[in-house]
């Protein structure tokens, strides 16, 4: 059932609401037809903590790309077990298997956009296809693209995207983590402040932005989940 409310008006109203209030509205509105995606890094912890305290059985989508740091996978298992999370692993479409095996080492470096489409965009498209709403943890202070986002957005297929932390800052995230004694990804202490796949993530310096270590030197700051790429049903060479 498509959402019949005034998305624009609600999005404006939610600019002054807390993330918890936005989540409470979303769970009341969409019931079980909602899920959340998470990368399970340190900055993911506040939203995971808030959302699953309000809805313990919430489905948490994790994109299992096959390129993650082993530390990320161990951290995921630890948090999912300690918090009894309902984690759903998302994998690439099997039609890409032969191609990926043949290009396993070079794909992330030679064509990171295609790699992200195969391992992130397409699996998430499939996962959210039967839902009414999708919760993400993006923030406006992360990238120029995300700075243009709204707390509530509706996609062409009617899917409502809910971004409860959009107005939060890096400092807000840190304060919540400290206040609730939330766990930290082991690579955070080594300078990895934004953690993605191992081939495309490096540690950053104190004066760098958190996402400076993602696809460093490649002119790329987004995997495609929050860009026009997510609307593509097939990969389009840019």
Coordinates of C-alpha atoms in Angstrom, one line a residue:
X1 CA 0.0 0.0 0.0
X2 CA 1.6 3.3 -1.1
X3 CA 2.0 6.1 1.5
X4 CA -0.8 8.6 1.2
X5 CA 0.5 11.4 3.5
X6 CA 2.1 14.6 2.5
X7 CA 5.8 13.6 2.4
X8 CA 7.1 17.2 1.9
X9 CA 5.1 18.6 4.8
X10 CA 6.1 15.7 7.1
X11 CA 9.8 16.1 6.1
X12 CA 9.7 19.7 7.0
X13 CA 8.0 19.0 10.4
X14 CA 10.6 16.3 11.2
X15 CA 13.4 18.8 10.8
X16 CA 12.7 19.7 14.4
X17 CA 12.0 16.2 15.7
X18 CA 14.5 13.8 17.4
X19 CA 15.6 10.7 15.6
X20 CA 13.7 8.6 18.2
X21 CA 10.5 10.5 17.4
X22 CA 11.0 10.0 13.7
X23 CA 11.6 6.3 14.2
X24 CA 8.5 6.0 16.4
X25 CA 6.4 7.6 13.6
X26 CA 7.9 5.3 11.0
X27 CA 7.3 2.1 12.9
X28 CA 3.7 3.1 13.7
X29 CA 3.1 4.1 10.1
X30 CA 4.7 1.1 8.3
X31 CA 4.5 -1.7 10.8
X32 CA 6.5 -4.7 9.5
X33 CA 6.8 -3.3 6.0
X34 CA 9.9 -1.4 6.9
X35 CA 13.6 -2.4 7.2
X36 CA 16.9 -0.7 8.0
X37 CA 20.3 -0.9 6.3
X38 CA 23.5 -0.7 8.2
X39 CA 27.2 -0.9 7.5
X40 CA 28.0 -1.9 11.1
X41 CA 30.8 0.6 11.7
X42 CA 31.2 2.8 14.8
X43 CA 29.0 5.6 13.5
X44 CA 26.3 3.1 12.7
X45 CA 25.8 2.2 16.4
X46 CA 23.5 5.0 17.5
X47 CA 20.8 4.4 14.9
X48 CA 21.0 0.6 15.4
X49 CA 20.7 1.2 19.2
X50 CA 17.7 3.5 18.9
X51 CA 15.8 1.6 16.2
X52 CA 16.1 -1.8 17.8
X53 CA 15.2 -0.6 21.2
X54 CA 11.9 0.6 19.7
X55 CA 11.4 -2.4 17.4
X56 CA 13.6 -5.4 18.4
X57 CA 12.6 -7.5 15.5
X58 CA 13.4 -4.9 12.9
X59 CA 15.1 -6.4 9.8
X60 CA 18.7 -5.0 9.5
X61 CA 20.1 -5.3 5.9
X62 CA 23.8 -5.9 5.7
X63 CA 25.5 -5.8 2.3
X64 CA 27.8 -8.8 2.3
X65 CA 30.0 -7.7 -0.6
X66 CA 32.8 -10.3 -0.2
X67 CA 35.3 -7.5 0.2
X68 CA 34.9 -6.5 3.8
X69 CA 37.7 -6.3 6.3
X70 CA 37.7 -9.3 8.6
X71 CA 37.5 -6.9 11.5
X72 CA 34.1 -5.7 10.1
X73 CA 32.7 -9.2 9.9
X74 CA 33.8 -10.0 13.4
X75 CA 32.3 -6.8 14.8
X76 CA 29.0 -7.5 13.0
X77 CA 28.7 -10.9 14.5
X78 CA 29.6 -9.6 18.0
X79 CA 27.0 -6.7 17.9
X80 CA 24.3 -8.9 16.3
X81 CA 24.8 -11.5 19.0
X82 CA 25.0 -9.1 21.9
X83 CA 22.0 -7.1 20.8
X84 CA 20.1 -10.1 19.4
X85 CA 19.6 -8.3 16.1
X86 CA 17.6 -9.6 13.1
X87 CA 20.3 -9.2 10.5
X88 CA 19.6 -10.2 6.9
X89 CA 22.7 -10.6 4.7
X90 CA 22.4 -9.3 1.2
X91 CA 24.5 -10.8 -1.6
X92 CA 25.0 -10.1 -5.3
X93 CA 22.8 -11.6 -7.9
X94 CA 24.2 -15.0 -8.9
X95 CA 24.3 -14.0 -12.6
X96 CA 27.4 -11.9 -11.7
X97 CA 29.3 -14.8 -10.1
X98 CA 31.4 -15.8 -13.0
X99 CA 32.3 -12.2 -14.0
X100 CA 33.2 -11.4 -10.4
X101 CA 35.4 -14.5 -9.9
X102 CA 37.2 -13.7 -13.1
X103 CA 37.8 -10.1 -12.0
X104 CA 37.9 -10.5 -8.2
X105 CA 41.1 -8.6 -7.5
X106 CA 40.8 -5.9 -10.2
X107 CA 37.1 -5.0 -10.2
X108 CA 37.1 -2.7 -7.2
X109 CA 40.1 -0.7 -8.5
X110 CA 39.4 -0.8 -12.3
X111 CA 35.6 -0.1 -12.1
X112 CA 34.5 0.8 -8.6
X113 CA 31.1 2.1 -9.8
X114 CA 30.3 -1.3 -11.4
X115 CA 31.6 -3.1 -8.3
X116 CA 29.3 -1.0 -6.1
X117 CA 26.4 -1.6 -8.4
X118 CA 26.9 -5.3 -8.4
X119 CA 27.5 -5.7 -4.6
X120 CA 25.5 -2.9 -3.1
X121 CA 23.0 -1.2 -5.3
X122 CA 21.4 -4.2 -7.0
X123 CA 21.1 -6.3 -3.9
X124 CA 19.5 -3.4 -1.9
X125 CA 17.1 -2.7 -4.8
X126 CA 15.9 -6.3 -4.6
X127 CA 15.7 -6.3 -0.8
X128 CA 13.6 -3.1 -0.5
X129 CA 11.3 -4.0 -3.5
X130 CA 8.6 -5.5 -1.3
X131 CA 8.8 -2.9 1.4
X132 CA 6.9 0.4 2.1
X133 CA 9.8 2.1 3.8
X134 CA 13.6 1.9 4.2
X135 CA 15.6 3.5 7.1
X136 CA 19.1 4.7 6.5
X137 CA 21.8 6.4 8.7
X138 CA 23.0 9.1 6.3
X139 CA 23.8 12.5 7.6
X140 CA 24.0 15.9 5.9
X141 CA 27.5 16.5 7.2
X142 CA 29.0 13.5 5.4
X143 CA 29.0 14.4 1.7
X144 CA 27.7 17.1 -0.7
X145 CA 25.2 14.6 -2.0
X146 CA 23.8 13.8 1.4
X147 CA 23.6 17.5 2.3
X148 CA 20.8 17.8 -0.2
X149 CA 18.7 14.9 1.2
X150 CA 15.5 15.2 3.2
X151 CA 14.4 13.3 6.3
X152 CA 11.6 11.7 4.4
X153 CA 11.9 11.0 0.7
X154 CA 9.7 9.0 -1.6
X155 CA 11.1 7.1 -4.6
X156 CA 9.5 6.6 -7.9
X157 CA 8.2 3.2 -6.9
X158 CA 6.5 4.6 -3.8
X159 CA 9.2 3.4 -1.3
X160 CA 9.6 5.9 1.5
X161 CA 13.2 6.5 2.6
X162 CA 13.5 7.5 6.2
X163 CA 16.7 9.3 7.3
X164 CA 16.4 9.9 11.1
X165 CA 19.9 11.1 11.7
X166 CA 20.1 13.5 8.7
X167 CA 20.5 16.6 11.0
X168 CA 23.0 15.0 13.3
X169 CA 26.7 15.9 13.3
X170 CA 29.8 13.9 13.9
X171 CA 29.8 15.3 17.4
X172 CA 26.2 14.2 18.0
X173 CA 27.1 10.7 17.0
X174 CA 30.2 10.7 19.3
X175 CA 28.1 12.0 22.2
X176 CA 25.4 9.4 21.9
X177 CA 28.0 6.6 21.7
X178 CA 29.7 7.9 24.9
X179 CA 26.4 8.4 26.7
X180 CA 25.2 4.8 26.0
X181 CA 28.6 3.1 26.1
X182 CA 28.2 1.7 22.6
X183 CA 30.8 -0.6 21.0
X184 CA 33.4 0.7 18.6
X185 CA 34.6 -0.9 15.4
X186 CA 38.2 -2.1 16.0
X187 CA 39.5 -0.2 12.9
X188 CA 38.2 3.2 14.2
X189 CA 41.2 3.4 16.6
X190 CA 43.5 2.9 13.7
X191 CA 42.3 5.9 11.8
X192 CA 39.5 4.3 9.7
X193 CA 36.7 6.7 10.5
X194 CA 34.4 5.6 7.6
X195 CA 34.7 1.9 6.8
X196 CA 33.6 0.2 3.6
X197 CA 35.2 -2.5 1.6
X198 CA 38.8 -3.3 2.2
X199 CA 40.1 -2.5 -1.3
X200 CA 38.5 0.9 -1.3
X201 CA 39.1 2.1 2.2
X202 CA 42.2 3.6 3.8
X203 CA 42.9 5.3 7.2
X204 CA 42.7 9.1 7.3
X205 CA 44.5 11.9 9.1
X206 CA 43.2 14.1 11.9
X207 CA 42.5 17.0 9.5
X208 CA 40.7 14.9 6.9
X209 CA 37.0 14.4 6.5
X210 CA 35.7 11.1 7.8
X211 CA 34.9 9.9 4.2
X212 CA 38.2 11.0 2.7
X213 CA 39.4 7.4 3.0
X214 CA 36.7 6.0 0.8
X215 CA 37.8 5.5 -2.8
X216 CA 40.7 7.9 -2.1
X217 CA 41.9 9.6 -5.2
X218 CA 39.1 8.2 -7.4
X219 CA 36.8 11.2 -7.5
X220 CA 34.1 9.0 -5.9
X221 CA 32.4 9.6 -2.5
X222 CA 29.2 7.5 -2.8
X223 CA 28.6 3.8 -3.4
X224 CA 25.3 4.6 -5.2
X225 CA 22.7 3.7 -2.6
X226 CA 21.9 7.4 -2.1
X227 CA 22.4 8.7 -5.7
X228 CA 20.7 8.4 -9.1
X229 CA 22.4 5.0 -9.5
X230 CA 19.8 3.5 -7.2
X231 CA 17.1 4.3 -9.7
X232 CA 18.9 2.3 -12.4
X233 CA 17.6 -1.1 -13.1
X234 CA 20.7 -2.0 -15.2
X235 CA 24.2 -0.6 -14.9
X236 CA 24.8 2.4 -17.0
X237 CA 28.4 3.3 -17.9
X238 CA 29.0 6.9 -17.0

